[in-house]
Coordinates of C-alpha atoms and ligand atoms in Angstrom, one line a residue:
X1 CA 0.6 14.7 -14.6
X2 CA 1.0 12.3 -11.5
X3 CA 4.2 11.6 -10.1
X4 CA 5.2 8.9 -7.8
X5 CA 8.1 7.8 -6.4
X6 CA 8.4 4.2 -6.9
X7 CA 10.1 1.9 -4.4
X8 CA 10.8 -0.4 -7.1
X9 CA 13.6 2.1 -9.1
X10 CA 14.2 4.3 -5.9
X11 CA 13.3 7.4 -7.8
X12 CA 9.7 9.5 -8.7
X13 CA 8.3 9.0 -12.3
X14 CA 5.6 9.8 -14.2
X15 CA 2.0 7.7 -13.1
X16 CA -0.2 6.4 -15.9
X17 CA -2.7 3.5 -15.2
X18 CA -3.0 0.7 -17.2
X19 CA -6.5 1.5 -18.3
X20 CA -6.9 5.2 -18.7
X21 CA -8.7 6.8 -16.1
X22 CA -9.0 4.1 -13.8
X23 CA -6.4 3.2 -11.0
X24 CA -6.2 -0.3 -9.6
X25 CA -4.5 -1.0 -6.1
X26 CA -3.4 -3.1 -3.5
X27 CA -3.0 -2.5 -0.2
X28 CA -1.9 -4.5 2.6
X29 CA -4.3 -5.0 5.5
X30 CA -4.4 -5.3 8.9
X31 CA -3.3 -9.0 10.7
X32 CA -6.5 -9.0 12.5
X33 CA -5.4 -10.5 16.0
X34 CA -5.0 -7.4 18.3
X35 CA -6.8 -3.6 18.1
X36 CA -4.9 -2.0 15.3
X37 CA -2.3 1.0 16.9
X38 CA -2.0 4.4 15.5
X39 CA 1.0 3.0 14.0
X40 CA -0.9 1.1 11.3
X41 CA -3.4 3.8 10.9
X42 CA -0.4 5.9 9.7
X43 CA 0.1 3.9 6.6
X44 CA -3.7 3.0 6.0
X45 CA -4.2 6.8 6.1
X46 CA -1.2 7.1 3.6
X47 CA -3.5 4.7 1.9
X48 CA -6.2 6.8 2.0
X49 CA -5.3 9.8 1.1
X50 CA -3.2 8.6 -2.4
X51 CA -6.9 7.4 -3.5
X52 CA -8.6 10.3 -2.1
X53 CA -5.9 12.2 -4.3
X54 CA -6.8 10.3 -7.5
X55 CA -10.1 10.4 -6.7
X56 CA -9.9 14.2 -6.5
X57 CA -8.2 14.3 -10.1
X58 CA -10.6 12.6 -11.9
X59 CA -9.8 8.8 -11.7
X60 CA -11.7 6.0 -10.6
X61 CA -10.2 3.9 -8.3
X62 CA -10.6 -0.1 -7.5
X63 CA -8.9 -0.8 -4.4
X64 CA -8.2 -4.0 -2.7
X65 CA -6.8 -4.4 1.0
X66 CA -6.6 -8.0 2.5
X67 CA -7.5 -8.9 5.8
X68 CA -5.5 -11.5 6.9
X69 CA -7.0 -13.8 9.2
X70 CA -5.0 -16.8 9.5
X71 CA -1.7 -16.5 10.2
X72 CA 1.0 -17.9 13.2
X73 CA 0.0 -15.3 15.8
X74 CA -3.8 -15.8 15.3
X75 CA -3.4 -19.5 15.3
X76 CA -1.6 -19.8 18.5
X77 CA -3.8 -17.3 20.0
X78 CA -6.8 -19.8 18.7
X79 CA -5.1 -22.4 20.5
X80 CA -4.6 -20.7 23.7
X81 CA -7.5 -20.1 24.1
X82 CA -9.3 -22.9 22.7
X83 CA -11.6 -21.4 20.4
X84 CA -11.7 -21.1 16.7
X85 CA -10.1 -18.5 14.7
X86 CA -13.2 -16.8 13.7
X87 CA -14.2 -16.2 17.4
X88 CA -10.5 -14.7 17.8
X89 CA -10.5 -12.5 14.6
X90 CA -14.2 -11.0 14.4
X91 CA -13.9 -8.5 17.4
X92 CA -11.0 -7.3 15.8
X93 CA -12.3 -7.0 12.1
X94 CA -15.1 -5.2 13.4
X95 CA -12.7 -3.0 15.8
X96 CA -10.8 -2.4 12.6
X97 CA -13.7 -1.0 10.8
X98 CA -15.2 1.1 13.3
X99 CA -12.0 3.1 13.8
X100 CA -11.9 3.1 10.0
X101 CA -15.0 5.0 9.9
X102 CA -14.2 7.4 12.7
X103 CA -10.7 8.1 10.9
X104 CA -13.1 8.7 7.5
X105 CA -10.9 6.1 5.7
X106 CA -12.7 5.7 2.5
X107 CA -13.8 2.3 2.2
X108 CA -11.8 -0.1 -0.4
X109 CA -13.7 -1.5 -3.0
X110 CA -12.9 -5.6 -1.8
X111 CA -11.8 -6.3 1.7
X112 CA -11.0 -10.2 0.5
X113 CA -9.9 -12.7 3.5
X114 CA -8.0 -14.8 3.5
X115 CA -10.1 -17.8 5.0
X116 CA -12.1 -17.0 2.0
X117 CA -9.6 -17.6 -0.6
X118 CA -7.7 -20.6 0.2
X119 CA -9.1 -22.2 -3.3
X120 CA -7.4 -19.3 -4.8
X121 CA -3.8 -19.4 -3.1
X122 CA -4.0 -23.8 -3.7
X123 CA -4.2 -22.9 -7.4
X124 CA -1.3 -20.6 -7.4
X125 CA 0.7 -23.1 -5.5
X126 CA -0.3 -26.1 -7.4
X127 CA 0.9 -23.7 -10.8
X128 CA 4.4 -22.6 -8.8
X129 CA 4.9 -26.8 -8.6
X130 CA 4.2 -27.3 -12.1
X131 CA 6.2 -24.3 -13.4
X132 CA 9.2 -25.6 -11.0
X133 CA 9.2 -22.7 -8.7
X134 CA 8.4 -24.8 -5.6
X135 CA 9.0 -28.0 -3.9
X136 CA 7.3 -30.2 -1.7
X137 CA 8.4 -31.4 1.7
X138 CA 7.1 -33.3 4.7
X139 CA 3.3 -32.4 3.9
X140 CA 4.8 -28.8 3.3
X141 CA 5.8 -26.2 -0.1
X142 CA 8.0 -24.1 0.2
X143 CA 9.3 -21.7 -2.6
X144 CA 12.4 -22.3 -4.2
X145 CA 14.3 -18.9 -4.0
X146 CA 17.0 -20.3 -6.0
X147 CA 14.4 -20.5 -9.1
X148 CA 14.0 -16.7 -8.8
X149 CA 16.7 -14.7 -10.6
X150 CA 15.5 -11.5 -9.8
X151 CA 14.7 -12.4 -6.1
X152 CA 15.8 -9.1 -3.9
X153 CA 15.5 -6.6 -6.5
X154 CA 12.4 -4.6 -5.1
X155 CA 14.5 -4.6 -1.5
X156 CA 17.9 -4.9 -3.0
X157 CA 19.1 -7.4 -0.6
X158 CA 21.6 -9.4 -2.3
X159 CA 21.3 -12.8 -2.7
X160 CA 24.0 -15.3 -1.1
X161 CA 26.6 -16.1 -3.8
X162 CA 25.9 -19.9 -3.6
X163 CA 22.4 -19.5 -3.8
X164 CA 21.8 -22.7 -1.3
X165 CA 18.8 -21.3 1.3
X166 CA 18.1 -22.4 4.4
X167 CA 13.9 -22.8 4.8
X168 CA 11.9 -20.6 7.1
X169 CA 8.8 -21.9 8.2
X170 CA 7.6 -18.8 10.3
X171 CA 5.0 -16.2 8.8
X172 CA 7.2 -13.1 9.4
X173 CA 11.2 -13.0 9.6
X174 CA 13.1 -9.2 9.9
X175 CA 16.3 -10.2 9.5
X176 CA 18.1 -9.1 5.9
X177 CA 17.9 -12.7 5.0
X178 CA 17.2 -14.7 2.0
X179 CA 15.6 -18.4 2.8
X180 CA 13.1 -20.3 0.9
X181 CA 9.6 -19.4 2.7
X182 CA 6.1 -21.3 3.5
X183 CA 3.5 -21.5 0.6
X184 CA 1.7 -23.9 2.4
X185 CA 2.7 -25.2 5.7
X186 CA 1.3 -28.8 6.9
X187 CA -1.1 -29.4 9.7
X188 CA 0.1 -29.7 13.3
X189 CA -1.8 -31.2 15.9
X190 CA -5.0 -29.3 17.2
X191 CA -4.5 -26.5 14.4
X192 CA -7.1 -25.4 12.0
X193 CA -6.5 -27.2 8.8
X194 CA -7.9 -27.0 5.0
X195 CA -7.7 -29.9 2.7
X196 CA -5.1 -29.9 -0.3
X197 CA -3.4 -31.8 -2.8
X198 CA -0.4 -31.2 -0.8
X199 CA -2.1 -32.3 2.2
X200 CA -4.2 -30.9 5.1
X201 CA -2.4 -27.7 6.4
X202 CA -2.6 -24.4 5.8
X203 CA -1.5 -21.4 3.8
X204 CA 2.0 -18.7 4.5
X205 CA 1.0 -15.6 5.3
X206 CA 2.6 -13.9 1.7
X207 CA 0.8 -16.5 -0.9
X208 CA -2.4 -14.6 0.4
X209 CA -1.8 -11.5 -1.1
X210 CA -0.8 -12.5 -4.4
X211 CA -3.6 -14.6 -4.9
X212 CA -6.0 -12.0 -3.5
X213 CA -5.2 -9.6 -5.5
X214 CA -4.4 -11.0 -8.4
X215 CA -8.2 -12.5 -8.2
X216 CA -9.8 -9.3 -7.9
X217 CA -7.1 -6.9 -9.9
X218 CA -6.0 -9.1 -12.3
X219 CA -2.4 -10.7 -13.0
X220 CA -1.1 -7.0 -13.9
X221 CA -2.0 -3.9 -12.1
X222 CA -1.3 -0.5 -11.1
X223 CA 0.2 0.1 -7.4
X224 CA 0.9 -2.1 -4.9
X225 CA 1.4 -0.3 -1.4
X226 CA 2.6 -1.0 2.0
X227 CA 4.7 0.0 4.9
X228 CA 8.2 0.1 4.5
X229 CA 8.2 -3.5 7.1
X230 CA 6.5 -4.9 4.6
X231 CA 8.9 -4.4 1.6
X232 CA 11.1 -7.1 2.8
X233 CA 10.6 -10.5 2.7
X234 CA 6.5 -10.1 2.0
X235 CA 6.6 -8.0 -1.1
X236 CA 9.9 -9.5 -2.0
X237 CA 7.9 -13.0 -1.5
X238 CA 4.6 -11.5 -3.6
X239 CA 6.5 -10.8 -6.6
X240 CA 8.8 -14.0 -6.9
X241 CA 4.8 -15.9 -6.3
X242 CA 3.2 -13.7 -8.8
X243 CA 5.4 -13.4 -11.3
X244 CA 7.0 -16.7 -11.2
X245 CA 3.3 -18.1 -11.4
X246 CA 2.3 -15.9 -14.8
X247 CA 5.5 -14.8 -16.2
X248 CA 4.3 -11.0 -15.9
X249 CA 5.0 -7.9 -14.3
X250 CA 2.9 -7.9 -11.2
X251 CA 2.6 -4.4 -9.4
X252 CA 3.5 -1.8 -12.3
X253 CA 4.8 0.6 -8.9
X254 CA 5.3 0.3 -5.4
X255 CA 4.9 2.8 -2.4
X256 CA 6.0 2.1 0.7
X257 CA 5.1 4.9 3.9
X258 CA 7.5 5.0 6.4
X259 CA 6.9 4.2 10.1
X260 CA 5.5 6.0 13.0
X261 CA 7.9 6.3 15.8
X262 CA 8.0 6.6 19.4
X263 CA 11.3 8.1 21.1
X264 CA 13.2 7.0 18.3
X265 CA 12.0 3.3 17.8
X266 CA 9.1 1.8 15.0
X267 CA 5.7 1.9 17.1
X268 CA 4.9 -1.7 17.1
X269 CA 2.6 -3.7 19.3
X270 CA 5.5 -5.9 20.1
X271 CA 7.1 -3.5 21.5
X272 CA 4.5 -2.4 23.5
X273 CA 5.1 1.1 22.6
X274 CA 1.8 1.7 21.2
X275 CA -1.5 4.1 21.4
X276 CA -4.6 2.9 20.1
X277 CA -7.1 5.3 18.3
X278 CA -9.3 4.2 21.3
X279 CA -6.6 5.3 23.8
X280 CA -6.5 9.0 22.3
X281 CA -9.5 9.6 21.8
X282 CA -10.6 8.3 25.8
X283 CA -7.8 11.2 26.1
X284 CA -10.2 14.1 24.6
X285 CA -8.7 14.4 21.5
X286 CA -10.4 14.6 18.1
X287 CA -10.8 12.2 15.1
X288 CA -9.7 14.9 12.2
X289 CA -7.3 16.1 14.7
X290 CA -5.8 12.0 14.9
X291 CA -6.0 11.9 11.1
X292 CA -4.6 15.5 10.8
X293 CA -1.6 14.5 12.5
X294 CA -1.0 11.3 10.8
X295 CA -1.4 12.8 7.3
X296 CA 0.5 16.2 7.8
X297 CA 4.0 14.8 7.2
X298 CA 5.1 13.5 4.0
X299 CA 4.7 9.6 3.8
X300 CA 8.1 8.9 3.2
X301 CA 9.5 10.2 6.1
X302 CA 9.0 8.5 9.1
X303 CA 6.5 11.1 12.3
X304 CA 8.0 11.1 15.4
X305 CA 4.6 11.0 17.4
X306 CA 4.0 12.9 20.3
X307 CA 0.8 14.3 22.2
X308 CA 2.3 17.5 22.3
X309 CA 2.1 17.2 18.0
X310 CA -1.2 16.1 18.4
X311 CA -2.6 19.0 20.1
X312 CA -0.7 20.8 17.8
X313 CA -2.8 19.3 15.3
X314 CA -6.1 19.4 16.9
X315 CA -5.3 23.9 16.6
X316 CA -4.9 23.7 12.7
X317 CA -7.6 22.0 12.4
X318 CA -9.7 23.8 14.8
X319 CA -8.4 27.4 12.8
X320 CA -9.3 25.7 9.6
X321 CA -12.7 24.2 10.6
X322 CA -13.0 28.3 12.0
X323 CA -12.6 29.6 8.6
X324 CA -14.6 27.0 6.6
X325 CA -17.5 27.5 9.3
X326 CA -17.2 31.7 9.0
X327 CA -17.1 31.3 5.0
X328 CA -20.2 28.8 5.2
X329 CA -22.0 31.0 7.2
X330 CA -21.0 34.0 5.3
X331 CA -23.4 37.1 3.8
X332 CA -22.1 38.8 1.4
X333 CA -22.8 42.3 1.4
X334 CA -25.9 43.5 -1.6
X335 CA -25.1 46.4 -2.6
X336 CA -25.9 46.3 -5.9
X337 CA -22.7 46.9 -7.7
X338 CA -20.2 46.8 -5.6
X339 CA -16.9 46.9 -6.6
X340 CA -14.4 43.9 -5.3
X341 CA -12.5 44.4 -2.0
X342 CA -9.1 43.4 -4.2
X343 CA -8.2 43.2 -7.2
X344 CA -7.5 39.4 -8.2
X345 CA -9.2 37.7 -5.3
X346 CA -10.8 34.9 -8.0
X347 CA -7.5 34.2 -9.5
X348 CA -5.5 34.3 -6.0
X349 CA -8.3 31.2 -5.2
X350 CA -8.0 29.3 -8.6
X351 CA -4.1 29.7 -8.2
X352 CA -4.2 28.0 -4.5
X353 CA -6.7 25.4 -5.8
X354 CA -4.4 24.4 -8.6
X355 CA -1.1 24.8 -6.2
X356 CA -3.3 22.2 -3.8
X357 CA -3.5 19.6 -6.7
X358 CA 0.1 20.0 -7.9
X359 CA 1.0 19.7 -4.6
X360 CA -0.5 16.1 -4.6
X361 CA -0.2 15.4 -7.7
X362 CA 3.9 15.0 -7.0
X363 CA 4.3 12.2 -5.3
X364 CA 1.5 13.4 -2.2
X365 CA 3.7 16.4 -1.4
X366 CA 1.4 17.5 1.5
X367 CA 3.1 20.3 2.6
X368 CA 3.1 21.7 -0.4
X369 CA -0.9 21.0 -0.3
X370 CA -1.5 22.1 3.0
X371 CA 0.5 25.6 2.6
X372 CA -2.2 25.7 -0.4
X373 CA -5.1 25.5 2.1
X374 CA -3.4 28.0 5.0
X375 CA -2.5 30.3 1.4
X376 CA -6.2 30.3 0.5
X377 CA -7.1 31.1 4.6
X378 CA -4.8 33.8 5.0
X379 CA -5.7 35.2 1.7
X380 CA -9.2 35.4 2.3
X381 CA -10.3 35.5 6.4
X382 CA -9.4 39.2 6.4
X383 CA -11.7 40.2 3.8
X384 CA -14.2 37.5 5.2
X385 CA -14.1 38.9 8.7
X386 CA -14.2 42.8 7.2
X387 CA -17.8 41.5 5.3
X388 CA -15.7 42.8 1.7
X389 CA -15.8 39.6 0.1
X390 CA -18.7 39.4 -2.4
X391 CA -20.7 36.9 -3.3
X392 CA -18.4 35.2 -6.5
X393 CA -15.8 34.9 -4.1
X394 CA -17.2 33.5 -0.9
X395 CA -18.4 30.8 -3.1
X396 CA -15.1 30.4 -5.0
X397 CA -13.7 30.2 -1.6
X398 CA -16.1 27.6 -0.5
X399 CA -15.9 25.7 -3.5
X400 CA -12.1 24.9 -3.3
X401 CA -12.0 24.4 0.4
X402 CA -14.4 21.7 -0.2
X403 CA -12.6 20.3 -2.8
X404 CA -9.3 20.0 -0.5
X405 CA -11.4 18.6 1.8
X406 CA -12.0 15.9 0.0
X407 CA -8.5 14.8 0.5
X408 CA -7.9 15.9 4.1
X409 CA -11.8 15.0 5.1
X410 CA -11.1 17.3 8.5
X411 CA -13.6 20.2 8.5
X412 CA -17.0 18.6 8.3
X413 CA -18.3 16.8 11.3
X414 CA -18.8 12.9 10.8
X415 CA -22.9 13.4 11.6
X416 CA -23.2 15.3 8.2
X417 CA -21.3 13.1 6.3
X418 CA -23.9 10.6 6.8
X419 CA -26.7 12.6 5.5
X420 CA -25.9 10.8 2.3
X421 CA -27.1 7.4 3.6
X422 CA -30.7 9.1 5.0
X423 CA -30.7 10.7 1.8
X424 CA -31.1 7.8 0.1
X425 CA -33.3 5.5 2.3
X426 CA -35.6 8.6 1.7
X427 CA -35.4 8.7 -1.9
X428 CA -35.9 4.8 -2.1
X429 CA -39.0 4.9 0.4
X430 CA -41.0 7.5 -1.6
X431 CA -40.1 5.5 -5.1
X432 CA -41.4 2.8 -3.8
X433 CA -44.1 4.5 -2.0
X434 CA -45.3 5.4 -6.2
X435 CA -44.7 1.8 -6.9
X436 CA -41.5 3.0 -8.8
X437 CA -39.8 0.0 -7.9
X438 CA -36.9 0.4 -10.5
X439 CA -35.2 4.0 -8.9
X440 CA -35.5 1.9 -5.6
X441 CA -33.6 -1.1 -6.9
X442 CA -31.4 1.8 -8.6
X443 CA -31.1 3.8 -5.0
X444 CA -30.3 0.2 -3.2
X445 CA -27.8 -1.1 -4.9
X446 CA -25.7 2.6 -5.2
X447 CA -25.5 2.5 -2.0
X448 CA -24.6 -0.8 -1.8
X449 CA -21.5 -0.3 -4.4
X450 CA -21.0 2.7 -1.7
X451 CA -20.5 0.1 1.2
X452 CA -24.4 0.4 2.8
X453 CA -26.1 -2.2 3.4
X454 CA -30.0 -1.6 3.9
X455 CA -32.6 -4.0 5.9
X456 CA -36.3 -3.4 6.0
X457 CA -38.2 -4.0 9.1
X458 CA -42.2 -3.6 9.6
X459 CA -41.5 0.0 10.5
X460 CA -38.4 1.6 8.7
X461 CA -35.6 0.6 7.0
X462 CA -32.2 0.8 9.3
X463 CA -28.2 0.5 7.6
X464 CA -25.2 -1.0 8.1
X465 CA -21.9 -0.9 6.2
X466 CA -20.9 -3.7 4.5
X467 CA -17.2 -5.5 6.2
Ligands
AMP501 P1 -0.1 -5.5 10.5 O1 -1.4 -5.5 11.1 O2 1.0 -5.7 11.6 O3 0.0 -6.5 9.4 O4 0.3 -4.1 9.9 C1 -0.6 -3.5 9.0 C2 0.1 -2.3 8.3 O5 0.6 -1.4 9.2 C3 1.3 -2.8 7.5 O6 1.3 -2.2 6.2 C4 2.5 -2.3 8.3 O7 3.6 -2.0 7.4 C5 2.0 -1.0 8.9 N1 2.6 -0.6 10.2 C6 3.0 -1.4 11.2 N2 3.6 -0.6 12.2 C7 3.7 0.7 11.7 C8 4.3 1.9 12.1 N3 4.8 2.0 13.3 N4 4.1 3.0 11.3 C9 3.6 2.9 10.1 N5 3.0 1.8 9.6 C10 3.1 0.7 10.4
ZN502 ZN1 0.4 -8.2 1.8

């Protein structure tokens, strides 16, 4: 049974997907006009590890995270500059997925743009006009909060008792305040435009995600997440688009991580106050010690980050890598018939494997989880390092450490984790090598599903991922 504690009622309830078996969710992206901070990292490893969790029970999972690349910052930073908003995005969208990679973030299933779905987010204005949701003005449409009874319930932020809103053109706004927001705003001198029925201009930041994801997850689906910034106005915003457009429940449950802090305040590139994944590791310290660190406390609770945490983390994980290197390396002793060290060693490990998924299983309790893997350590090092462990039991031990590292993806190097990828090119080159061209169609487009990209030159065939 999955529990999750759902933003939407303020309380944990019991999870169970729409279709059973398979999990469908949204996640907000990255704004892609600056090198993402540790900050963000924090809530797309949050992200990561609630799939990695269904993943690990049994469940299929179609994510979606956005990648918004047009938007008020990127567009004056286009203009500064004088170049288009590709040139100012793509450094950062490949920045974004390279640090992905060296955090092990499991790639999404769709990373949709925005630029690629303005078709999309037209329609869903054009049916917000019809339905009466939305107004036009001066080349603009804005969404008429007035229209929208149950406006503020996800953020419970009350709505003004005469219901008259004042209009906000601006992408993002902070304050606890209810205005009628941007669907679409019209074009301004020298600004990258798209043509509409409303009129050259371009889209608000929030119609992006409910188009995108309803496009790709349908009108109703399972979980929409986000940090806790987000909740208020662009989630607010997402549901009075979404459901005003279709007259259905859009996210079935919301979860929001809390923020990563610095001396008491939000880490947040506008206030400067912010380390890059680049900047710590330049610093010495490790990738699974980085996502160590972010992951170890609950999501819900906001991590006061500090370097001396992060060494901190970088010794757990050291001591843990330790063990899982010892117990891969491990003989057991043969003597043929030896009796166990301990009584109860096999059921000690089943008992910490099923403690690691319960642990997860409610709501991502990772403490819970991680006293599970240190329980299983403790429990088994000292017969490990005395050679008593036999063979049943090294392997059960193995077996469920590799099965929480699934999840916390911290004890294998990155290297080997790539094997995978070689694996396959291999496989593909000797089926077609016997003219078995079908496995090699087969072979390329798993991978493919899997993010990997092959090309075929005169000599070998190199990879990419896919972005
Ligand atoms: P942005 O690129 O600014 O759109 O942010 C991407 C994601 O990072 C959003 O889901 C934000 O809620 C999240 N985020 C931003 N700052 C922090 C922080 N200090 N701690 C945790 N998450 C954050
Ligand atoms: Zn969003």
């Amino acid at each position: 049974m999955i529990r999750l504690y759902n933003t939407a009622i303020r309380q944990k309830e019991t999870f169970e997907p729409l279709l059973p078996g398979r999990i469908s969710m949204y996640t907000c992206g990255p704004t892609v006009y600056n090198f993402p901070h540790i900050g963000n990292w924090r809530t797309f490893l949050f992200e990561d590890l609630l799939r990695r969790t269904f993943e690990l029970l049994g469940y299929k999972v179609t994510q979606v995270m956005n990648l918004t690349d047009v938007e008020d910052k990127i567009i004056r930073a286009s203009m500064e500059q004088s170049v288009s908003i590709e040139e100012i995005t793509a450094p950062f969208i490949e920045a974004f997925f390279k640090d992905l990679d060296i955090l092990r973030v499991e790639r999404a299933e769709h990373y949709p743009r925005a630029t690629g779905h303005i078709p999309q987010m037209i329609a869903l204005i054009e049916t917000l006009l019809a339905k009466g949701y939305a107004y036009k003005l001066d080349g603009s449409v804005y969404y008429a909060i007035d229209k929208f009874p149950r406006y503020g319930r996800l953020s419970r932020i009350k709505a003004s008792e005469d219901r008259s809103y004042s209009r906000l053109v601006e992408d993002e706004y902070e304050k606890e305040q209810i205005t009628d927001f941007a669907l679409w705003k019209a074009a301004k001198e020298g600004e990258p435009a798209w043509p509409s029925p409303f009129g050259r201009g371009r889209p608000g930041w929030h119609i992006e995600c409910s188009a995108m994801s309803m496009a790709y997850l349908g009108t109703t689906f399972d979980i929409h997440t986000g940090g806790i910034d987000n909740m208020f106005p662009h989630h607010e915003n997402e549901i009075a688009q979404s459901e005003g457009a279709t007259g259905e429940t859009f996210a079935r449950i919301w979860l929001h991580s809390n923020h990563l802090m610095v001396d008491g305040q939000r880490m947040a590139k506008s206030i400067g106050n912010f380390y890059t994944l680049g900047d710590l590791l330049a610093q010495g310290f490790s990738p699974p010690a980085i996502r160590f660190l972010l992951l170890s406390t609950h999501y819900r609770n906001t991590l006061n980050f500090t370097l001396e945490g992060l060494r901190q983390a970088e010794r757990s994980v050291e001591r843990l890598q330790d063990f899982y290197h010892r117990l891969q390396e491990y003989t057991p002793p043969v003597i043929v018939g030896m009796e166990p060290a301990k009584e109860g060693i096999l059921e000690g490990i089943r008992s910490h494997d099923l403690e690691f998924k319960h642990a997860l299983a409610d709501d991502l309790n990772i403490s819970g989880a991680l006293s599970a893997t240190y329980g299983l350590m403790h429990e088994v090092n000292p017969l490990l390092l005395d050679g008593r462990l036999v063979a049943d039991e090294a392997e059960a031990a193995l077996a469920a450490l590799r099965d929480f590292d699934r999840v916390l993806v911290i004890l294998e190097e990155k290297e080997q984790s790539e094997d995978w990828i070689l694996e396959g090119i291999e496989d593909r080159r000797a089926a077609r090598e016997k003219k078995d061209f079908a496995s090699a169609d087969r072979i390329r487009r798993e991978l493919e599903e899997k993010g990997i990209l092959l090309e075929d030159g005169p000599q070998s065939t190199r990879w990419r991922r896919k972005i």
